[in-house]
XYZ file of C-alpha atoms in Angstrom:
728
model
C 108.737 57.828 138.904
C 107.900 61.520 139.313
C 110.033 64.290 137.848
C 110.962 67.555 139.471
C 109.765 69.522 136.437
C 107.954 72.532 137.899
C 107.450 76.145 136.973
C 105.712 79.281 138.196
C 104.492 81.903 135.667
C 107.225 84.425 134.932
C 109.920 81.944 136.098
C 109.930 79.444 133.250
C 112.315 76.471 133.320
C 113.110 76.467 129.641
C 114.257 72.846 129.341
C 111.229 71.457 131.212
C 109.924 69.620 128.157
C 113.353 68.288 127.198
C 114.050 66.994 130.699
C 110.604 65.449 130.998
C 111.039 63.600 127.682
C 114.422 62.241 128.668
C 113.316 61.112 132.122
C 110.108 59.537 130.844
C 111.948 57.569 128.148
C 114.513 56.403 130.705
C 111.788 55.288 133.101
C 109.994 53.347 130.338
C 113.230 51.533 129.588
C 113.826 50.865 133.299
C 110.348 49.340 133.535
C 111.282 46.902 130.771
C 109.303 48.612 128.022
C 112.013 50.090 125.854
C 109.718 49.358 122.912
C 107.355 52.047 124.229
C 110.047 54.615 125.161
C 109.586 56.738 122.034
C 105.776 56.819 122.343
C 106.027 57.658 126.041
C 108.493 60.483 125.333
C 106.184 61.906 122.650
C 103.117 61.801 124.921
C 105.006 63.385 127.830
C 106.329 66.119 125.547
C 102.837 67.117 124.409
C 101.204 66.875 127.854
C 103.942 68.925 129.549
C 103.673 71.553 126.789
C 99.893 71.675 127.303
C 100.402 72.109 131.050
C 102.858 74.927 130.458
C 100.546 76.713 128.041
C 97.103 76.123 129.538
C 97.428 74.523 132.972
C 99.301 77.110 134.960
C 102.545 75.165 134.684
C 103.661 71.556 135.014
C 103.573 70.265 138.632
C 104.945 66.776 138.048
C 105.422 63.857 135.630
C 105.058 60.136 136.368
C 105.386 56.899 134.343
C 103.869 53.708 135.830
C 103.031 50.184 134.632
C 99.416 49.725 133.544
C 98.195 46.367 132.265
C 99.754 45.668 128.906
C 101.360 49.090 128.707
C 102.453 52.181 130.593
C 100.455 54.988 132.181
C 101.883 58.474 131.689
C 100.688 61.184 134.098
C 101.279 64.947 133.974
C 99.969 67.153 136.779
C 99.260 70.889 136.520
C 97.766 73.663 138.650
C 94.443 74.145 136.825
C 91.103 72.604 137.767
C 89.807 73.122 134.235
C 89.676 70.111 131.922
C 91.665 69.870 128.698
C 89.495 70.476 125.645
C 90.428 69.346 122.161
C 89.268 71.949 119.684
C 88.182 71.290 116.150
C 91.134 71.407 113.741
C 91.278 74.441 111.426
C 93.831 76.399 109.431
C 93.610 79.339 111.829
C 94.025 77.335 115.021
C 97.519 77.133 116.502
C 96.494 75.115 119.579
C 94.950 71.686 120.315
C 97.289 69.822 118.004
C 99.256 68.338 120.924
C 96.198 66.686 122.504
C 95.116 65.374 119.112
C 98.605 63.908 118.735
C 98.291 62.272 122.167
C 94.986 60.776 121.063
C 96.700 59.413 117.983
C 99.411 57.634 120.015
C 97.708 56.532 123.260
C 95.092 53.781 123.452
C 93.152 56.018 125.857
C 93.639 59.258 127.731
C 91.777 61.460 130.173
C 91.976 63.774 133.166
C 91.221 63.531 136.872
C 90.746 66.443 139.269
C 92.406 66.564 142.650
C 92.688 69.026 145.526
C 95.345 71.231 143.862
C 94.546 70.924 140.155
C 94.295 67.976 137.835
C 96.261 65.094 136.343
C 96.122 64.397 132.625
C 96.969 60.751 131.889
C 97.460 58.551 128.839
C 97.792 54.761 128.423
C 100.507 53.789 125.950
C 100.381 50.165 124.729
C 101.708 50.403 121.221
C 98.287 49.202 120.021
C 95.340 50.959 118.400
C 95.018 54.646 119.366
C 91.972 56.347 120.829
C 89.525 57.844 118.376
C 90.444 61.414 117.373
C 89.278 64.023 119.877
C 87.923 61.383 122.307
C 89.135 61.092 125.904
C 88.221 58.751 128.729
C 87.973 59.674 132.372
C 84.692 61.607 132.293
C 85.785 64.753 130.415
C 82.332 65.064 128.950
C 80.799 65.359 132.445
C 83.559 67.526 133.940
C 81.767 70.875 133.924
C 78.645 69.360 135.508
C 80.472 67.293 138.109
C 82.743 70.087 139.355
C 81.317 73.442 140.530
C 82.712 76.502 138.854
C 83.318 78.400 142.091
C 83.072 76.321 145.263
C 81.172 77.967 148.117
C 79.553 80.710 146.017
C 76.025 81.070 144.728
C 75.743 80.490 141.008
C 73.458 82.516 138.798
C 72.074 81.298 135.491
C 72.849 83.433 132.458
C 71.170 82.985 129.064
C 73.083 84.605 126.232
C 71.047 83.270 123.321
C 72.265 81.563 120.190
C 75.121 82.526 117.898
C 76.674 80.983 114.774
C 78.706 77.968 115.816
C 81.506 78.636 113.342
C 81.938 82.186 114.659
C 82.002 80.909 118.233
C 84.654 78.299 117.480
C 86.801 80.729 115.506
C 86.632 83.397 118.235
C 87.577 80.933 120.951
C 90.356 79.494 118.813
C 91.736 83.010 118.435
C 91.873 83.470 122.204
C 93.661 80.125 122.549
C 96.186 81.316 119.972
C 96.745 84.524 121.948
C 97.402 82.523 125.105
C 99.851 80.306 123.222
C 101.749 83.239 121.684
C 101.984 85.116 124.988
C 103.284 82.068 126.797
C 105.849 81.295 124.115
C 107.015 84.917 124.168
C 107.353 84.775 127.951
C 109.260 81.498 127.757
C 111.572 82.816 125.037
C 112.281 85.945 127.071
C 113.256 83.849 130.101
C 115.580 81.818 127.875
C 117.180 84.982 126.559
C 116.311 84.197 122.925
C 113.620 86.880 122.548
C 113.007 90.354 123.948
C 111.858 90.714 127.537
C 108.071 90.659 127.938
C 106.908 93.736 129.919
C 105.246 93.052 133.269
C 101.944 94.566 132.186
C 101.779 92.058 129.320
C 102.264 89.214 131.771
C 99.359 90.676 133.760
C 97.256 90.623 130.601
C 98.071 86.940 130.118
C 96.959 86.141 133.669
C 93.683 88.033 133.083
C 93.013 86.119 129.866
C 94.070 82.651 131.046
C 93.029 82.495 134.677
C 90.470 85.070 135.823
C 87.728 84.169 133.338
C 88.845 80.713 132.330
C 85.859 78.742 133.664
C 83.287 80.692 131.653
C 85.548 80.833 128.595
C 86.094 77.056 128.547
C 82.419 76.380 129.237
C 81.499 78.396 126.154
C 84.120 76.532 124.161
C 82.736 73.155 125.294
C 79.207 74.165 124.302
C 80.441 75.254 120.878
C 82.313 71.978 120.347
C 79.283 69.961 121.406
C 77.092 71.874 118.971
C 79.636 71.396 116.197
C 79.799 67.647 116.855
C 76.001 67.517 116.597
C 76.139 69.463 113.362
C 74.257 72.452 114.823
C 74.703 75.627 112.793
C 73.965 77.760 115.860
C 74.941 77.313 119.501
C 72.677 78.377 122.354
C 74.887 79.669 125.139
C 73.923 79.367 128.797
C 76.188 79.616 131.835
C 76.023 79.199 135.608
C 78.427 81.658 137.177
C 79.151 83.346 140.515
C 78.658 87.102 140.874
C 82.436 87.563 140.899
C 82.541 86.432 137.279
C 81.180 89.828 136.211
C 84.337 91.645 137.271
C 86.495 88.836 135.896
C 84.655 89.140 132.587
C 85.327 92.881 132.396
C 89.012 92.350 133.182
C 89.137 89.630 130.509
C 87.558 91.965 127.952
C 89.910 94.842 128.768
C 92.887 92.514 128.607
C 92.022 91.219 125.126
C 91.339 94.749 123.872
C 94.769 95.803 125.145
C 96.317 92.786 123.466
C 94.775 93.916 120.175
C 96.102 97.434 120.683
C 99.556 96.067 121.439
C 99.445 93.928 118.308
C 98.640 96.973 116.204
C 101.079 99.402 117.785
C 104.060 97.370 118.920
C 103.597 94.182 116.887
C 104.804 91.917 119.652
C 102.180 89.461 118.411
C 100.576 88.899 115.042
C 97.195 87.885 116.426
C 94.976 90.959 116.377
C 91.312 89.962 116.684
C 89.187 89.980 113.574
C 86.376 92.583 113.751
C 83.628 89.952 114.060
C 85.488 88.263 116.910
C 85.868 91.543 118.762
C 82.187 92.361 118.264
C 81.102 88.915 119.525
C 83.367 89.229 122.535
C 81.985 92.628 123.517
C 78.409 91.464 122.999
C 78.508 88.377 125.181
C 80.611 90.012 127.913
C 78.236 92.993 128.079
C 75.211 90.696 128.261
C 76.848 88.402 130.811
C 77.846 91.274 133.110
C 74.429 92.947 132.880
C 72.549 89.743 133.740
C 74.922 88.635 136.494
C 74.856 91.947 138.327
C 71.101 92.278 138.055
C 70.591 88.734 139.375
C 73.148 89.170 142.180
C 71.439 92.403 143.269
C 68.018 90.773 143.247
C 66.784 92.935 140.399
C 64.815 91.626 137.427
C 67.149 90.480 134.694
C 66.674 92.815 131.695
C 65.807 91.306 128.325
C 68.978 90.302 126.537
C 70.026 91.849 123.272
C 70.495 89.218 120.592
C 73.745 88.972 118.760
C 71.971 89.860 115.505
C 70.614 93.090 117.008
C 74.081 93.998 118.268
C 75.476 93.196 114.827
C 72.895 95.407 113.084
C 73.614 98.256 115.492
C 77.318 97.859 114.744
C 76.608 97.955 111.013
C 74.765 101.250 111.486
C 77.595 102.632 113.580
C 80.200 101.465 111.072
C 78.258 103.105 108.237
C 78.220 106.384 110.159
C 81.924 106.070 110.893
C 82.681 105.314 107.241
C 80.643 108.293 106.110
C 82.370 110.546 108.621
C 85.772 109.150 107.665
C 85.018 109.687 103.993
C 84.100 113.289 104.614
C 87.179 113.839 106.745
C 89.255 112.369 103.935
C 87.516 114.710 101.497
C 88.260 117.676 103.746
C 91.873 116.586 103.947
C 92.025 116.267 100.156
C 90.488 119.727 99.819
C 93.034 121.138 102.282
C 95.892 119.581 100.334
C 94.536 120.853 97.012
C 93.884 124.345 98.373
C 97.449 124.598 99.630
C 98.599 125.004 96.023
C 95.493 126.719 94.596
C 96.737 130.133 93.483
C 93.597 131.443 91.750
C 89.872 131.586 92.602
C 89.257 129.177 89.742
C 91.691 126.639 91.192
C 90.087 127.027 94.621
C 86.611 126.437 93.204
C 87.735 123.388 91.230
C 89.310 121.731 94.290
C 86.372 122.397 96.608
C 83.624 121.467 94.185
C 85.248 118.232 93.008
C 85.524 116.868 96.547
C 82.317 118.440 97.856
C 80.044 117.104 95.129
C 81.456 113.599 95.567
C 81.246 113.636 99.381
C 77.656 114.899 99.485
C 76.395 112.907 96.530
C 75.259 116.201 94.989
C 74.287 116.518 91.351
C 76.176 119.799 90.928
C 77.945 122.604 92.753
C 79.184 126.118 92.177
C 81.192 128.960 93.719
C 79.889 132.488 93.170
C 81.962 135.504 94.173
C 81.033 139.072 95.000
C 82.268 141.744 92.592
C 82.162 145.513 92.344
C 79.491 145.140 89.680
C 75.802 144.307 90.146
C 76.301 140.686 89.126
C 78.058 137.873 90.924
C 81.006 136.115 89.324
C 80.881 132.335 88.756
C 84.365 131.237 89.805
C 83.715 127.567 89.100
C 80.963 125.024 88.537
C 80.721 121.224 88.424
C 77.793 119.230 87.065
C 75.569 122.075 85.849
C 74.223 122.059 82.302
C 75.290 124.992 80.151
C 71.961 126.886 80.494
C 72.133 126.626 84.301
C 75.781 127.735 84.355
C 74.869 130.668 82.101
C 72.111 131.667 84.540
C 74.534 131.545 87.457
C 76.955 133.795 85.571
C 74.266 136.475 85.338
C 72.942 136.133 88.897
C 72.498 139.551 90.451
C 73.639 140.468 93.953
C 70.051 141.439 94.832
C 68.456 138.323 93.273
C 65.966 136.226 95.234
C 68.155 133.164 94.728
C 69.962 131.035 97.342
C 73.561 132.105 96.660
C 72.722 135.818 96.506
C 70.614 135.555 99.688
C 73.385 133.703 101.540
C 75.860 136.379 100.445
C 73.613 139.281 101.496
C 72.444 137.887 104.821
C 75.461 135.825 105.887
C 73.073 132.956 106.742
C 73.135 129.459 105.157
C 70.207 128.391 103.006
C 68.975 124.764 103.336
C 66.234 123.655 100.939
C 65.192 120.047 101.616
C 62.100 119.550 99.425
C 60.384 120.875 96.289
C 57.670 122.506 98.430
C 60.244 124.448 100.426
C 62.114 125.331 97.238
C 59.008 126.681 95.488
C 57.833 128.601 98.534
C 61.103 130.378 99.259
C 62.721 130.621 95.823
C 60.192 130.306 92.997
C 62.793 131.625 90.528
C 64.754 128.394 90.973
C 62.171 126.440 88.995
C 63.044 128.397 85.906
C 66.774 128.326 86.597
C 67.175 124.707 87.729
C 64.182 122.623 86.742
C 65.759 119.320 87.903
C 66.960 120.572 91.279
C 64.855 119.249 94.163
C 67.040 120.177 97.141
C 69.791 122.759 97.492
C 72.108 124.358 99.993
C 73.990 127.645 99.759
C 76.362 128.932 102.436
C 78.227 132.242 102.631
C 81.988 132.399 102.202
C 83.220 134.652 104.997
C 86.650 135.739 106.225
C 86.877 138.076 109.223
C 83.310 139.345 108.690
C 83.988 139.933 105.000
C 81.680 138.035 102.662
C 83.526 136.936 99.574
C 80.741 134.960 97.923
C 78.708 131.785 98.357
C 79.162 128.035 97.930
C 76.137 126.124 96.614
C 75.286 122.448 95.993
C 72.283 121.112 94.089
C 70.532 117.732 94.476
C 68.152 115.934 92.123
C 66.362 114.241 95.050
C 64.839 115.448 98.306
C 67.541 115.805 100.921
C 67.409 116.029 104.697
C 70.567 117.827 105.747
C 71.460 116.253 109.098
C 73.815 117.885 111.574
C 76.841 116.009 110.238
C 76.175 117.110 106.668
C 75.613 120.698 107.682
C 78.837 120.734 109.658
C 80.664 119.262 106.665
C 79.320 121.888 104.252
C 80.108 124.713 106.684
C 83.641 123.371 107.199
C 84.059 123.151 103.437
C 82.859 126.748 103.091
C 85.274 127.930 105.780
C 88.218 126.318 103.990
C 87.018 127.727 100.679
C 86.759 131.249 102.069
C 90.254 131.130 103.541
C 91.725 129.832 100.287
C 89.830 132.395 98.213
C 91.054 135.194 100.450
C 94.648 134.014 99.990
C 94.223 133.628 96.246
C 92.642 137.066 95.833
C 95.355 138.675 97.944
C 98.018 136.929 95.892
C 96.432 138.073 92.640
C 96.300 141.635 93.956
C 99.980 141.465 94.872
C 100.839 140.033 91.470
C 98.903 142.828 89.782
C 100.739 145.477 91.800
C 104.038 143.745 91.043
C 103.294 143.653 87.346
C 102.382 147.313 87.318
C 105.628 148.135 89.103
C 107.681 145.946 86.814
C 106.081 147.412 83.702
C 107.109 150.838 84.965
C 110.707 149.588 85.212
C 110.888 147.971 81.787
C 113.225 149.581 79.253
C 111.411 152.156 77.132
C 110.581 151.602 73.520
C 113.466 152.904 71.347
C 112.758 156.415 70.050
C 112.518 157.326 66.380
C 115.776 159.114 65.405
C 116.108 160.996 62.138
C 119.023 159.620 60.147
C 119.383 156.503 62.335
C 117.542 153.180 62.329
C 117.187 151.867 65.925
C 115.827 148.532 67.252
C 116.109 146.693 70.540
C 115.308 143.252 72.007
C 114.759 142.649 75.719
C 114.138 139.179 77.212
C 114.029 138.160 80.844
C 114.724 134.513 81.730
C 112.569 132.368 84.044
C 108.861 132.581 84.800
C 106.936 135.315 86.564
C 109.770 137.857 86.204
C 108.813 140.705 83.879
C 112.065 142.592 84.285
C 115.546 141.737 85.503
C 119.027 143.238 85.738
C 119.733 143.847 82.034
C 118.722 147.244 80.670
C 119.076 149.701 77.825
C 118.009 153.309 77.351
C 118.194 155.910 74.584
C 117.142 159.550 75.092
C 117.747 162.931 73.420
C 120.788 164.932 74.595
C 120.639 168.003 72.341
C 120.177 168.816 68.669
C 121.182 165.787 66.586
C 122.641 164.169 69.692
C 121.407 161.198 71.679
C 122.540 159.483 74.868
C 122.703 155.677 74.928
C 123.236 153.188 77.767
C 123.355 149.384 77.830
C 124.201 147.509 81.001
C 123.698 144.639 83.420
C 123.028 145.118 87.152
C 123.781 142.207 89.477
C 120.961 140.097 90.855
C 117.557 139.085 89.538
C 113.942 140.005 90.055
C 112.686 143.178 91.752
C 116.017 144.006 93.424
C 117.872 143.962 90.112
C 115.047 145.866 88.444
C 115.225 148.581 91.105
C 118.987 148.819 90.597
C 118.584 149.221 86.820
C 115.994 151.943 87.411
C 118.473 153.756 89.667
C 121.165 153.547 86.975
C 118.905 154.691 84.153
C 117.403 157.652 86.001
C 120.754 158.737 87.441
C 122.307 158.717 83.957
C 119.430 160.755 82.565
C 119.773 163.316 85.329
C 123.566 163.580 85.015
C 123.476 163.878 81.208
C 121.513 167.114 81.518
C 124.420 169.028 83.028
C 127.507 166.919 82.210
C 129.052 166.198 78.849
C 131.940 163.833 79.575
C 130.850 160.147 79.769
C 133.768 159.296 82.080
C 132.744 161.937 84.618
C 129.139 160.782 84.451
C 130.118 157.146 85.203
C 132.224 158.293 88.165
C 129.233 160.039 89.731
C 127.049 157.008 88.965
C 129.543 154.761 90.775
C 129.292 156.971 93.861
C 125.501 156.923 93.664
C 125.506 153.112 93.596
C 127.789 152.910 96.625
C 125.700 155.419 98.601
C 122.351 153.899 97.676
C 123.159 150.270 98.505
C 125.338 149.689 101.568
C 125.572 145.956 100.886
C 128.503 143.550 101.392
C 131.328 143.768 98.894
C 130.579 142.039 95.618
C 126.765 142.250 95.799
C 125.945 145.538 94.033
C 128.057 145.789 90.885
C 126.970 146.910 87.466
C 128.500 146.667 83.991
C 127.742 149.444 81.542
C 128.397 151.033 78.164
C 127.389 154.699 78.137
C 127.926 157.410 75.592
C 126.580 159.813 73.025
C 125.521 159.321 69.400
C 125.822 162.259 67.025
C 123.883 161.916 63.785
C 124.965 163.756 60.621
C 126.504 162.404 57.453
C 126.593 158.989 59.011
C 126.928 158.701 62.822
C 129.613 159.077 65.436
C 129.272 156.944 68.621
C 131.439 157.948 71.577
C 131.283 155.211 74.268
C 132.742 154.859 77.758
C 132.874 151.414 79.318
C 132.533 150.001 82.766
C 133.413 146.307 82.508
C 130.899 145.540 79.750
C 131.352 143.048 76.856
C 132.651 144.401 73.492
C 130.376 145.968 70.913
C 130.156 144.615 67.365
C 130.255 146.647 64.140
C 128.880 145.267 60.888
C 130.206 147.163 57.899
C 128.685 147.539 54.487
C 129.191 144.246 52.677
C 128.726 142.093 55.811
C 132.149 142.166 57.491
C 131.965 142.033 61.288
C 134.436 143.431 63.852
C 134.459 143.579 67.663
C 135.417 146.692 69.623
C 136.372 146.325 73.298
C 135.742 149.558 75.166
C 137.088 148.318 78.534
C 136.838 149.957 81.991
C 136.087 148.517 85.444
C 132.840 147.449 87.086
C 130.730 150.075 88.814
C 129.480 149.842 92.389
C 132.398 147.924 93.920
C 135.120 150.481 94.796
C 135.131 154.239 95.342
C 137.575 154.743 92.479
C 136.964 153.274 89.009
C 138.903 152.989 85.780
C 137.053 154.132 82.702
C 137.946 153.594 79.054
C 136.517 155.225 75.972
C 136.234 154.493 72.288
C 134.826 156.408 69.337
C 133.177 154.482 66.507
C 132.222 156.063 63.196
C 129.421 154.559 61.155
C 129.152 155.246 57.428
C 125.869 154.804 55.566
C 125.014 151.093 55.639
C 127.133 150.408 58.753
C 125.558 149.099 61.970
C 126.577 148.990 65.647
C 125.239 146.182 67.888
C 125.455 146.268 71.692
C 124.602 143.182 73.763
C 124.673 142.049 77.401
C 126.477 138.954 78.652
C 123.195 137.001 78.555
C 123.782 136.775 74.791
C 127.432 135.754 74.844
C 127.108 133.331 77.775
C 123.960 131.561 76.574
C 124.741 127.836 76.836
C 123.788 124.522 75.343
C 125.453 121.356 76.682
C 128.135 123.550 78.233
C 128.956 125.379 74.995
C 128.551 129.176 75.041
C 127.044 131.178 72.180
C 129.968 133.650 72.554
C 131.485 136.021 69.973
C 131.680 133.540 67.068
C 127.967 132.851 67.355
C 127.205 136.583 67.511
C 129.410 137.347 64.481
C 127.814 134.556 62.451
C 124.285 135.722 63.308
C 125.087 139.319 62.284
C 126.937 138.362 59.098
C 123.827 136.729 57.666
C 121.196 139.012 59.238
C 118.759 141.207 57.241
C 120.102 144.678 56.501
C 117.897 146.586 58.963
C 118.220 147.418 62.663
C 115.215 145.229 63.466
C 116.609 142.445 61.285
C 119.973 142.575 63.057
C 118.502 142.521 66.596
C 116.012 139.817 65.660
C 118.685 137.641 64.070
C 120.741 137.701 67.276
C 117.688 136.863 69.387
C 116.704 133.956 67.129
C 120.227 132.567 67.041
C 120.536 132.644 70.845
C 117.179 130.891 71.348
C 118.085 128.291 68.729
C 121.388 127.673 70.479
C 119.776 127.191 73.929
C 116.738 125.259 72.752
C 114.430 128.125 73.668
C 115.432 128.228 77.360
C 117.402 131.235 78.617
C 119.562 131.139 81.749
C 120.046 134.907 81.981
C 118.446 138.159 80.856
C 119.265 139.266 77.319
C 119.495 142.709 75.682
C 120.337 143.448 72.043
C 120.433 147.055 70.718
C 121.117 147.734 67.037
C 121.921 151.146 65.519
C 122.180 151.324 61.710
C 122.842 154.271 59.458
C 120.538 154.008 56.453
C 122.263 154.047 53.066
C 123.807 151.692 50.548
């Protein structure tokens, strides 16, 4: 009986194995050997699977009587013999043939004009010995020419470790198995479609170089069976095998790339397998082409020499990768380095480690005659002290690199002593040294230096690394210095906008507290001002301009200076606030609601006590503490300034007897929060009721109470101004 089980690659009949099993079992029963039906089905299943995976597809199945049992035959399209590999944990193939050997009394293979037939005798008796096959498999490669009609050339590859050879070949078998299963699953619709170029890779791996690949595998198995630790590889191949070998190598390399990138398979080659594969293919191609062209065959490179060369290359790659990683780490660290010291720390930490230096330093140019040591790593205190006093005109590496713009490379003590004898006194343990200028757009900012306790030959890679490090350092230093300059200008500007220190006023005790919330903001939107407005008369203003930072500070400056100018010629606080409102509208043509200001403005007349005449523009109430500690709030009223052309103003006159005090605050005091609870008027009244009986004591008590309420963290600017009439 012969089945119709057939398949061509890319057109898989998915149930081929199932149909073959069923038909073989039925035929065994029909031949009167139902007792062997299960064994026959098992053998057919494994042989058909092997044909599908490794024989180019199953071409037919037959079950015939044979002596005391049955002969099972499976034909395929490959002339290459089946080879049973050595069992291992990493091998996914060969188990089927070992199973056949465990069931059949004997098995083997016979070549014919279109391929081969793999057969097995099933008797139900003792199985064949594991891995052994009849039918002349051991003589197959010698009896059948590799490429009929073509001249064969002898190739000697040398000897390699047998275990490595077996593992590498087992890996390729696994790749073939996984590709074929993926292709079969795609045809069945149970897995994703396999792209055509992957099918082409499978053909290149399985068919175009199969003779040489299986010959190498047979030699490895023979050596392993003999117990040989190493296998000497020799092949007889046609000239066409050179191109097939190159296609095979490219195909497996692409398979590895596909495994890494797309993860269709999980069988990426191990590094030693890939190295072995490249070595023997390179040697094979070189020898074959030389022999085919009639040229002398060049001496072969041993696998050990190729391995040592790869170790050297890998070491170089690792060193380069390490330095690239260091440069990346430096780049990341420099991105947030805001000061020259932070820049130096980042660069030196990575640079010293990458170069294996004993120490490193960054020296910067200054307006003085000495350089500035921005940072140092690894130098003893005396050496660091010497670097801090290095002069710009010194005959030392960093100063020379800075002056000339040329790197300094000192590789030995002789070179060090000849060029820079002063180094012996500065760095007695330094044997080699490099110093490179830090330049940005032809401006030299300083120099980067590294010291070494051993002689050092700075190769091209190291020099490029140090120069790249210096370039990054210079860029980061330039940014940091520019940022510091901007910060300095900003601080100077902000200091000019800060509220002035309260003046000394005869007959009146005055104190003020100003706090800006957040970090890096020296002045915000809250403000106060007190200035003379005639004999015994003083102008006072407390307010809050919208916004934060420089914009709010500029707005407060506008308000303060406008009030001072208007108070020279005007006497009515309401009229003055009206003109100020117009000034705000004219100066800031912003969208509605973005430019408002709250304010209390008025005049204080000092005599027998004090009279405070205030006009309000939407500001919180003032608080009066009378002699004896009683506290009362006074709401002045009025509308916000800077929103509408017309404003409502309200006024109030407060008289202070000796011992009385007036306290003005901004909403940053009243609205200070903790867990959603505001400080508000009760908190202010309580702080003032128990405060010391001085203007400074009153203002300080409010400040302390607000900070205690918020846990030390403000969410808005805060102003407190206290006026107290001395007395009982």
